[in-house]
mmCIF file with all atom_site columns, C-alpha atoms in Angstrom:
data_model
loop_
_atom_site.group_PDB
_atom_site.id
_atom_site.type_symbol
_atom_site.label_atom_id
_atom_site.label_alt_id
_atom_site.label_comp_id
_atom_site.label_asym_id
_atom_site.label_entity_id
_atom_site.label_seq_id
_atom_site.pdbx_PDB_ins_code
_atom_site.Cartn_x
_atom_site.Cartn_y
_atom_site.Cartn_z
_atom_site.occupancy
_atom_site.B_iso_or_equiv
_atom_site.pdbx_formal_charge
_atom_site.auth_seq_id
_atom_site.auth_comp_id
_atom_site.auth_asym_id
_atom_site.auth_atom_id
_atom_site.pdbx_PDB_model_num
ATOM 1   C CA . MET A 1 1   ? -10.047 -35.329 11.574 1.00 0.00 ? 1   MET A CA 1
ATOM 2   C CA . SER A 1 2   ? -6.924  -34.854 13.667 1.00 0.00 ? 2   SER A CA 1
ATOM 3   C CA . VAL A 1 3   ? -3.412  -35.414 12.340 1.00 0.00 ? 3   VAL A CA 1
ATOM 4   C CA . PHE A 1 4   ? -0.702  -36.714 14.661 1.00 0.00 ? 4   PHE A CA 1
ATOM 5   C CA . PHE A 1 5   ? 3.010   -37.288 14.323 1.00 0.00 ? 5   PHE A CA 1
ATOM 6   C CA . TYR A 1 6   ? 4.384   -39.859 16.761 1.00 0.00 ? 6   TYR A CA 1
ATOM 7   C CA . GLY A 1 7   ? 7.972   -40.988 16.474 1.00 0.00 ? 7   GLY A CA 1
ATOM 8   C CA . CYS A 1 8   ? 11.438  -41.137 17.934 1.00 0.00 ? 8   CYS A CA 1
ATOM 9   C CA . ILE A 1 9   ? 14.494  -39.106 17.028 1.00 0.00 ? 9   ILE A CA 1
ATOM 10  C CA . SER A 1 10  ? 18.122  -39.055 18.085 1.00 0.00 ? 10  SER A CA 1
ATOM 11  C CA . LEU A 1 11  ? 19.387  -36.274 20.358 1.00 0.00 ? 11  LEU A CA 1
ATOM 12  C CA . ASP A 1 12  ? 20.627  -34.466 17.267 1.00 0.00 ? 12  ASP A CA 1
ATOM 13  C CA . GLY A 1 13  ? 17.242  -34.623 15.539 1.00 0.00 ? 13  GLY A CA 1
ATOM 14  C CA . TYR A 1 14  ? 17.471  -37.576 13.145 1.00 0.00 ? 14  TYR A CA 1
ATOM 15  C CA . LEU A 1 15  ? 14.706  -40.103 12.456 1.00 0.00 ? 15  LEU A CA 1
ATOM 16  C CA . ALA A 1 16  ? 17.124  -42.586 10.938 1.00 0.00 ? 16  ALA A CA 1
ATOM 17  C CA . GLY A 1 17  ? 20.762  -42.960 10.055 1.00 0.00 ? 17  GLY A CA 1
ATOM 18  C CA . ARG A 1 18  ? 22.218  -41.813 6.745  1.00 0.00 ? 18  ARG A CA 1
ATOM 19  C CA . ASN A 1 19  ? 21.175  -45.071 5.029  1.00 0.00 ? 19  ASN A CA 1
ATOM 20  C CA . HIS A 1 20  ? 17.751  -45.124 6.744  1.00 0.00 ? 20  HIS A CA 1
ATOM 21  C CA . GLU A 1 21  ? 19.000  -47.561 9.381  1.00 0.00 ? 21  GLU A CA 1
ATOM 22  C CA . LEU A 1 22  ? 17.195  -47.783 12.730 1.00 0.00 ? 22  LEU A CA 1
ATOM 23  C CA . ASP A 1 23  ? 19.491  -50.108 14.684 1.00 0.00 ? 23  ASP A CA 1
ATOM 24  C CA . TRP A 1 24  ? 20.420  -47.209 17.016 1.00 0.00 ? 24  TRP A CA 1
ATOM 25  C CA . LEU A 1 25  ? 16.740  -46.939 17.971 1.00 0.00 ? 25  LEU A CA 1
ATOM 26  C CA . TYR A 1 26  ? 16.220  -50.657 18.581 1.00 0.00 ? 26  TYR A CA 1
ATOM 27  C CA . GLN A 1 27  ? 19.346  -50.702 20.744 1.00 0.00 ? 27  GLN A CA 1
ATOM 28  C CA . SER A 1 28  ? 17.987  -47.816 22.867 1.00 0.00 ? 28  SER A CA 1
ATOM 29  C CA . GLY A 1 29  ? 14.824  -49.529 24.099 1.00 0.00 ? 29  GLY A CA 1
ATOM 30  C CA . SER A 1 30  ? 11.556  -51.073 23.026 1.00 0.00 ? 30  SER A CA 1
ATOM 31  C CA . PRO A 1 31  ? 8.019   -49.759 22.370 1.00 0.00 ? 31  PRO A CA 1
ATOM 32  C CA . GLU A 1 32  ? 6.873   -51.517 25.548 1.00 0.00 ? 32  GLU A CA 1
ATOM 33  C CA . GLU A 1 33  ? 8.948   -48.985 27.493 1.00 0.00 ? 33  GLU A CA 1
ATOM 34  C CA . THR A 1 34  ? 6.976   -46.054 26.028 1.00 0.00 ? 34  THR A CA 1
ATOM 35  C CA . GLY A 1 35  ? 3.398   -44.809 25.743 1.00 0.00 ? 35  GLY A CA 1
ATOM 36  C CA . TYR A 1 36  ? 3.045   -46.385 22.284 1.00 0.00 ? 36  TYR A CA 1
ATOM 37  C CA . ASP A 1 37  ? 0.142   -48.729 23.125 1.00 0.00 ? 37  ASP A CA 1
ATOM 38  C CA . GLU A 1 38  ? -1.873  -45.913 24.690 1.00 0.00 ? 38  GLU A CA 1
ATOM 39  C CA . PHE A 1 39  ? -1.249  -43.717 21.644 1.00 0.00 ? 39  PHE A CA 1
ATOM 40  C CA . TYR A 1 40  ? -2.017  -46.433 19.072 1.00 0.00 ? 40  TYR A CA 1
ATOM 41  C CA . ARG A 1 41  ? -5.389  -47.270 20.642 1.00 0.00 ? 41  ARG A CA 1
ATOM 42  C CA . ARG A 1 42  ? -6.528  -43.722 19.759 1.00 0.00 ? 42  ARG A CA 1
ATOM 43  C CA . MET A 1 43  ? -5.603  -43.970 16.047 1.00 0.00 ? 43  MET A CA 1
ATOM 44  C CA . ASP A 1 44  ? -7.903  -44.875 13.150 1.00 0.00 ? 44  ASP A CA 1
ATOM 45  C CA . VAL A 1 45  ? -5.533  -44.466 10.189 1.00 0.00 ? 45  VAL A CA 1
ATOM 46  C CA . THR A 1 46  ? -1.787  -44.690 9.553  1.00 0.00 ? 46  THR A CA 1
ATOM 47  C CA . VAL A 1 47  ? -0.083  -42.904 6.654  1.00 0.00 ? 47  VAL A CA 1
ATOM 48  C CA . MET A 1 48  ? 3.538   -43.611 5.779  1.00 0.00 ? 48  MET A CA 1
ATOM 49  C CA . GLY A 1 49  ? 6.052   -43.468 2.965  1.00 0.00 ? 49  GLY A CA 1
ATOM 50  C CA . ARG A 1 50  ? 7.694   -46.363 1.158  1.00 0.00 ? 50  ARG A CA 1
ATOM 51  C CA . ARG A 1 51  ? 10.938  -46.179 3.170  1.00 0.00 ? 51  ARG A CA 1
ATOM 52  C CA . THR A 1 52  ? 9.077   -46.462 6.464  1.00 0.00 ? 52  THR A CA 1
ATOM 53  C CA . PHE A 1 53  ? 7.049   -49.332 5.031  1.00 0.00 ? 53  PHE A CA 1
ATOM 54  C CA . ARG A 1 54  ? 10.285  -51.151 4.080  1.00 0.00 ? 54  ARG A CA 1
ATOM 55  C CA . GLU A 1 55  ? 11.211  -51.239 7.784  1.00 0.00 ? 55  GLU A CA 1
ATOM 56  C CA . ILE A 1 56  ? 7.818   -52.748 8.609  1.00 0.00 ? 56  ILE A CA 1
ATOM 57  C CA . GLU A 1 57  ? 8.265   -55.364 5.892  1.00 0.00 ? 57  GLU A CA 1
ATOM 58  C CA . LYS A 1 58  ? 11.368  -56.609 7.739  1.00 0.00 ? 58  LYS A CA 1
ATOM 59  C CA . MET A 1 59  ? 9.235   -57.649 10.699 1.00 0.00 ? 59  MET A CA 1
ATOM 60  C CA . GLU A 1 60  ? 8.343   -61.309 11.207 1.00 0.00 ? 60  GLU A CA 1
ATOM 61  C CA . LEU A 1 61  ? 4.603   -60.602 10.794 1.00 0.00 ? 61  LEU A CA 1
ATOM 62  C CA . PRO A 1 62  ? 4.282   -57.172 9.114  1.00 0.00 ? 62  PRO A CA 1
ATOM 63  C CA . GLN A 1 63  ? 0.493   -57.421 8.893  1.00 0.00 ? 63  GLN A CA 1
ATOM 64  C CA . GLU A 1 64  ? 0.387   -57.373 12.703 1.00 0.00 ? 64  GLU A CA 1
ATOM 65  C CA . ALA A 1 65  ? 2.295   -54.082 12.989 1.00 0.00 ? 65  ALA A CA 1
ATOM 66  C CA . TYR A 1 66  ? -0.884  -51.989 12.826 1.00 0.00 ? 66  TYR A CA 1
ATOM 67  C CA . PRO A 1 67  ? -3.773  -54.442 13.208 1.00 0.00 ? 67  PRO A CA 1
ATOM 68  C CA . SER A 1 68  ? -6.611  -52.079 14.139 1.00 0.00 ? 68  SER A CA 1
ATOM 69  C CA . THR A 1 69  ? -6.016  -49.160 11.751 1.00 0.00 ? 69  THR A CA 1
ATOM 70  C CA . GLU A 1 70  ? -6.476  -48.505 8.047  1.00 0.00 ? 70  GLU A CA 1
ATOM 71  C CA . ASN A 1 71  ? -2.886  -48.405 6.743  1.00 0.00 ? 71  ASN A CA 1
ATOM 72  C CA . TYR A 1 72  ? -1.821  -46.380 3.701  1.00 0.00 ? 72  TYR A CA 1
ATOM 73  C CA . VAL A 1 73  ? 1.610   -46.308 2.047  1.00 0.00 ? 73  VAL A CA 1
ATOM 74  C CA . PHE A 1 74  ? 2.621   -43.561 -0.373 1.00 0.00 ? 74  PHE A CA 1
ATOM 75  C CA . THR A 1 75  ? 4.364   -45.409 -3.179 1.00 0.00 ? 75  THR A CA 1
ATOM 76  C CA . HIS A 1 76  ? 4.366   -45.727 -6.948 1.00 0.00 ? 76  HIS A CA 1
ATOM 77  C CA . LYS A 1 77  ? 4.723   -49.510 -6.725 1.00 0.00 ? 77  LYS A CA 1
ATOM 78  C CA . PRO A 1 78  ? 2.057   -52.078 -5.884 1.00 0.00 ? 78  PRO A CA 1
ATOM 79  C CA . LEU A 1 79  ? 2.132   -53.657 -2.422 1.00 0.00 ? 79  LEU A CA 1
ATOM 80  C CA . SER A 1 80  ? 1.753   -57.348 -1.769 1.00 0.00 ? 80  SER A CA 1
ATOM 81  C CA . GLN A 1 81  ? 1.588   -57.075 2.026  1.00 0.00 ? 81  GLN A CA 1
ATOM 82  C CA . PRO A 1 82  ? -1.920  -57.663 3.436  1.00 0.00 ? 82  PRO A CA 1
ATOM 83  C CA . GLY A 1 83  ? -3.274  -54.867 5.601  1.00 0.00 ? 83  GLY A CA 1
ATOM 84  C CA . PHE A 1 84  ? -1.554  -52.055 3.672  1.00 0.00 ? 84  PHE A CA 1
ATOM 85  C CA . ILE A 1 85  ? -2.962  -50.010 0.786  1.00 0.00 ? 85  ILE A CA 1
ATOM 86  C CA . ALA A 1 86  ? -0.756  -48.281 -1.794 1.00 0.00 ? 86  ALA A CA 1
ATOM 87  C CA . VAL A 1 87  ? -1.632  -44.653 -2.568 1.00 0.00 ? 87  VAL A CA 1
ATOM 88  C CA . ASP A 1 88  ? 0.076   -41.803 -4.388 1.00 0.00 ? 88  ASP A CA 1
ATOM 89  C CA . GLY A 1 89  ? -0.514  -38.152 -5.112 1.00 0.00 ? 89  GLY A CA 1
ATOM 90  C CA . ASP A 1 90  ? -0.530  -35.112 -2.870 1.00 0.00 ? 90  ASP A CA 1
ATOM 91  C CA . VAL A 1 91  ? -0.236  -36.017 0.834  1.00 0.00 ? 91  VAL A CA 1
ATOM 92  C CA . PRO A 1 92  ? -2.358  -33.118 2.186  1.00 0.00 ? 92  PRO A CA 1
ATOM 93  C CA . ASP A 1 93  ? -5.112  -33.778 -0.384 1.00 0.00 ? 93  ASP A CA 1
ATOM 94  C CA . PHE A 1 94  ? -5.149  -37.438 0.586  1.00 0.00 ? 94  PHE A CA 1
ATOM 95  C CA . VAL A 1 95  ? -5.315  -36.678 4.306  1.00 0.00 ? 95  VAL A CA 1
ATOM 96  C CA . ARG A 1 96  ? -8.109  -34.124 3.815  1.00 0.00 ? 96  ARG A CA 1
ATOM 97  C CA . GLN A 1 97  ? -10.407 -36.860 2.490  1.00 0.00 ? 97  GLN A CA 1
ATOM 98  C CA . PHE A 1 98  ? -10.859 -38.406 5.939  1.00 0.00 ? 98  PHE A CA 1
ATOM 99  C CA . PRO A 1 99  ? -13.980 -37.360 7.853  1.00 0.00 ? 99  PRO A CA 1
ATOM 100 C CA . GLU A 1 100 ? -14.135 -35.486 11.148 1.00 0.00 ? 100 GLU A CA 1
ATOM 101 C CA . GLY A 1 101 ? -13.500 -37.696 14.131 1.00 0.00 ? 101 GLY A CA 1
ATOM 102 C CA . LYS A 1 102 ? -10.765 -39.777 12.458 1.00 0.00 ? 102 LYS A CA 1
ATOM 103 C CA . ASN A 1 103 ? -7.327  -39.761 14.086 1.00 0.00 ? 103 ASN A CA 1
ATOM 104 C CA . ILE A 1 104 ? -4.553  -40.024 11.508 1.00 0.00 ? 104 ILE A CA 1
ATOM 105 C CA . TRP A 1 105 ? -1.037  -41.033 12.495 1.00 0.00 ? 105 TRP A CA 1
ATOM 106 C CA . ILE A 1 106 ? 1.796   -39.898 10.248 1.00 0.00 ? 106 ILE A CA 1
ATOM 107 C CA . VAL A 1 107 ? 4.275   -42.742 10.706 1.00 0.00 ? 107 VAL A CA 1
ATOM 108 C CA . GLY A 1 108 ? 7.933   -42.124 10.051 1.00 0.00 ? 108 GLY A CA 1
ATOM 109 C CA . GLY A 1 109 ? 9.453   -39.867 7.519  1.00 0.00 ? 109 GLY A CA 1
ATOM 110 C CA . ASN A 1 110 ? 9.741   -36.240 6.748  1.00 0.00 ? 110 ASN A CA 1
ATOM 111 C CA . THR A 1 111 ? 8.607   -36.779 3.141  1.00 0.00 ? 111 THR A CA 1
ATOM 112 C CA . ILE A 1 112 ? 5.061   -37.301 4.427  1.00 0.00 ? 112 ILE A CA 1
ATOM 113 C CA . LEU A 1 113 ? 5.286   -34.959 7.426  1.00 0.00 ? 113 LEU A CA 1
ATOM 114 C CA . ALA A 1 114 ? 6.793   -31.871 5.727  1.00 0.00 ? 114 ALA A CA 1
ATOM 115 C CA . PRO A 1 115 ? 3.913   -31.099 3.303  1.00 0.00 ? 115 PRO A CA 1
ATOM 116 C CA . LEU A 1 116 ? 1.422   -31.438 6.163  1.00 0.00 ? 116 LEU A CA 1
ATOM 117 C CA . LEU A 1 117 ? 3.438   -29.048 8.332  1.00 0.00 ? 117 LEU A CA 1
ATOM 118 C CA . ASP A 1 118 ? 3.730   -26.638 5.395  1.00 0.00 ? 118 ASP A CA 1
ATOM 119 C CA . ARG A 1 119 ? -0.076  -26.481 5.228  1.00 0.00 ? 119 ARG A CA 1
ATOM 120 C CA . GLY A 1 120 ? -0.646  -26.292 8.993  1.00 0.00 ? 120 GLY A CA 1
ATOM 121 C CA . MET A 1 121 ? -2.351  -29.689 9.091  1.00 0.00 ? 121 MET A CA 1
ATOM 122 C CA . VAL A 1 122 ? -0.473  -31.358 11.983 1.00 0.00 ? 122 VAL A CA 1
ATOM 123 C CA . ASP A 1 123 ? -2.495  -31.065 15.186 1.00 0.00 ? 123 ASP A CA 1
ATOM 124 C CA . GLU A 1 124 ? -0.238  -32.902 17.628 1.00 0.00 ? 124 GLU A CA 1
ATOM 125 C CA . MET A 1 125 ? 3.349   -34.106 17.689 1.00 0.00 ? 125 MET A CA 1
ATOM 126 C CA . ILE A 1 126 ? 4.611   -36.651 20.167 1.00 0.00 ? 126 ILE A CA 1
ATOM 127 C CA . ILE A 1 127 ? 8.361   -36.846 19.813 1.00 0.00 ? 127 ILE A CA 1
ATOM 128 C CA . GLN A 1 128 ? 10.463  -39.264 21.797 1.00 0.00 ? 128 GLN A CA 1
ATOM 129 C CA . VAL A 1 129 ? 14.140  -38.516 22.067 1.00 0.00 ? 129 VAL A CA 1
ATOM 130 C CA . ALA A 1 130 ? 16.633  -41.385 22.341 1.00 0.00 ? 130 ALA A CA 1
ATOM 131 C CA . PRO A 1 131 ? 19.976  -40.786 24.091 1.00 0.00 ? 131 PRO A CA 1
ATOM 132 C CA . VAL A 1 132 ? 22.009  -41.240 20.904 1.00 0.00 ? 132 VAL A CA 1
ATOM 133 C CA . LEU A 1 133 ? 23.958  -38.800 18.722 1.00 0.00 ? 133 LEU A CA 1
ATOM 134 C CA . LEU A 1 134 ? 24.075  -39.969 15.096 1.00 0.00 ? 134 LEU A CA 1
ATOM 135 C CA . GLY A 1 135 ? 26.052  -37.073 13.628 1.00 0.00 ? 135 GLY A CA 1
ATOM 136 C CA . ALA A 1 136 ? 24.235  -37.453 10.302 1.00 0.00 ? 136 ALA A CA 1
ATOM 137 C CA . GLY A 1 137 ? 21.092  -39.022 8.952  1.00 0.00 ? 137 GLY A CA 1
ATOM 138 C CA . ILE A 1 138 ? 17.510  -38.358 7.926  1.00 0.00 ? 138 ILE A CA 1
ATOM 139 C CA . PRO A 1 139 ? 16.226  -35.271 9.787  1.00 0.00 ? 139 PRO A CA 1
ATOM 140 C CA . LEU A 1 140 ? 12.724  -35.120 11.243 1.00 0.00 ? 140 LEU A CA 1
ATOM 141 C CA . PHE A 1 141 ? 11.951  -31.625 10.007 1.00 0.00 ? 141 PHE A CA 1
ATOM 142 C CA . THR A 1 142 ? 12.432  -30.537 6.396  1.00 0.00 ? 142 THR A CA 1
ATOM 143 C CA . GLN A 1 143 ? 9.349   -28.365 5.898  1.00 0.00 ? 143 GLN A CA 1
ATOM 144 C CA . GLY A 1 144 ? 9.452   -24.940 4.281  1.00 0.00 ? 144 GLY A CA 1
ATOM 145 C CA . GLU A 1 145 ? 10.361  -21.738 6.044  1.00 0.00 ? 145 GLU A CA 1
ATOM 146 C CA . ALA A 1 146 ? 6.844   -20.847 7.236  1.00 0.00 ? 146 ALA A CA 1
ATOM 147 C CA . LEU A 1 147 ? 6.500   -20.236 10.959 1.00 0.00 ? 147 LEU A CA 1
ATOM 148 C CA . ALA A 1 148 ? 4.477   -22.885 12.818 1.00 0.00 ? 148 ALA A CA 1
ATOM 149 C CA . ARG A 1 149 ? 3.804   -22.657 16.533 1.00 0.00 ? 149 ARG A CA 1
ATOM 150 C CA . PHE A 1 150 ? 3.041   -25.463 18.935 1.00 0.00 ? 150 PHE A CA 1
ATOM 151 C CA . ARG A 1 151 ? 2.595   -25.468 22.692 1.00 0.00 ? 151 ARG A CA 1
ATOM 152 C CA . LEU A 1 152 ? 4.164   -27.978 25.040 1.00 0.00 ? 152 LEU A CA 1
ATOM 153 C CA . ALA A 1 153 ? 1.356   -30.213 26.312 1.00 0.00 ? 153 ALA A CA 1
ATOM 154 C CA . GLY A 1 154 ? 3.398   -32.704 28.309 1.00 0.00 ? 154 GLY A CA 1
ATOM 155 C CA . VAL A 1 155 ? 6.742   -34.257 29.127 1.00 0.00 ? 155 VAL A CA 1
ATOM 156 C CA . ARG A 1 156 ? 7.305   -37.870 30.199 1.00 0.00 ? 156 ARG A CA 1
ATOM 157 C CA . GLN A 1 157 ? 10.241  -40.127 30.790 1.00 0.00 ? 157 GLN A CA 1
ATOM 158 C CA . TYR A 1 158 ? 10.144  -43.758 29.627 1.00 0.00 ? 158 TYR A CA 1
ATOM 159 C CA . GLY A 1 159 ? 13.360  -45.477 30.602 1.00 0.00 ? 159 GLY A CA 1
ATOM 160 C CA . GLN A 1 160 ? 16.053  -43.735 28.565 1.00 0.00 ? 160 GLN A CA 1
ATOM 161 C CA . PHE A 1 161 ? 13.516  -41.945 26.326 1.00 0.00 ? 161 PHE A CA 1
ATOM 162 C CA . ALA A 1 162 ? 12.238  -38.405 26.884 1.00 0.00 ? 162 ALA A CA 1
ATOM 163 C CA . GLU A 1 163 ? 8.805   -37.836 25.375 1.00 0.00 ? 163 GLU A CA 1
ATOM 164 C CA . LEU A 1 164 ? 7.705   -34.339 24.381 1.00 0.00 ? 164 LEU A CA 1
ATOM 165 C CA . ALA A 1 165 ? 4.059   -33.799 23.463 1.00 0.00 ? 165 ALA A CA 1
ATOM 166 C CA . TYR A 1 166 ? 3.109   -30.688 21.492 1.00 0.00 ? 166 TYR A CA 1
ATOM 167 C CA . GLU A 1 167 ? -0.246  -29.333 20.302 1.00 0.00 ? 167 GLU A CA 1
ATOM 168 C CA . LYS A 1 168 ? -0.797  -26.901 17.444 1.00 0.00 ? 168 LYS A CA 1
ATOM 169 C CA . ILE A 1 169 ? -1.652  -23.409 18.581 1.00 0.00 ? 169 ILE A CA 1
ATOM 170 C CA . THR A 1 170 ? -4.979  -22.418 17.068 1.00 0.00 ? 170 THR A CA 1
ATOM 171 C CA . GLN A 1 171 ? -6.007  -18.885 16.097 1.00 0.00 ? 171 GLN A CA 1
ATOM 172 C CA . GLU A 1 172 ? -8.055  -18.628 19.313 1.00 0.00 ? 172 GLU A CA 1
ATOM 173 C CA . GLN A 1 173 ? -4.964  -19.435 21.417 1.00 0.00 ? 173 GLN A CA 1
ATOM 174 C CA . LYS A 1 174 ? -2.702  -16.807 19.803 1.00 0.00 ? 174 LYS A CA 1
#
């Protein structure tokens, strides 16, 4: 199994505004202007938190957001949206259950990402940077103080977005 983070942040490192709003992102461009489709075709599973799922629920056809992946939402409440499965518990334990060869996309928030980073379980991060300063909001990184090293694997420009691709440095690479 390989674990990926793919997402967009503001220039000052926020995933969302203070109240979890994403209007700044939608005003900066669209997924069609990025490498999203290429990335998504490689994924087998999505894992997200309830707040990220709430943004998907606002879409006209939420069930079409991730049509070819198994989609899991960490929540304590039942979900009524087809195509999404409610789960709870420890994020790393849940992710570990997937077999080798599965590509798992951590969608959205730091609540799901941080425990995986703390345990060295994130293999690749693809971070797009939008040309917006929010000044405050929900930061991408909130993991513990353990050192984690990644190597820059690529840089692309998509319209106004800069995309930075990083790979985890393995013991053999150190």
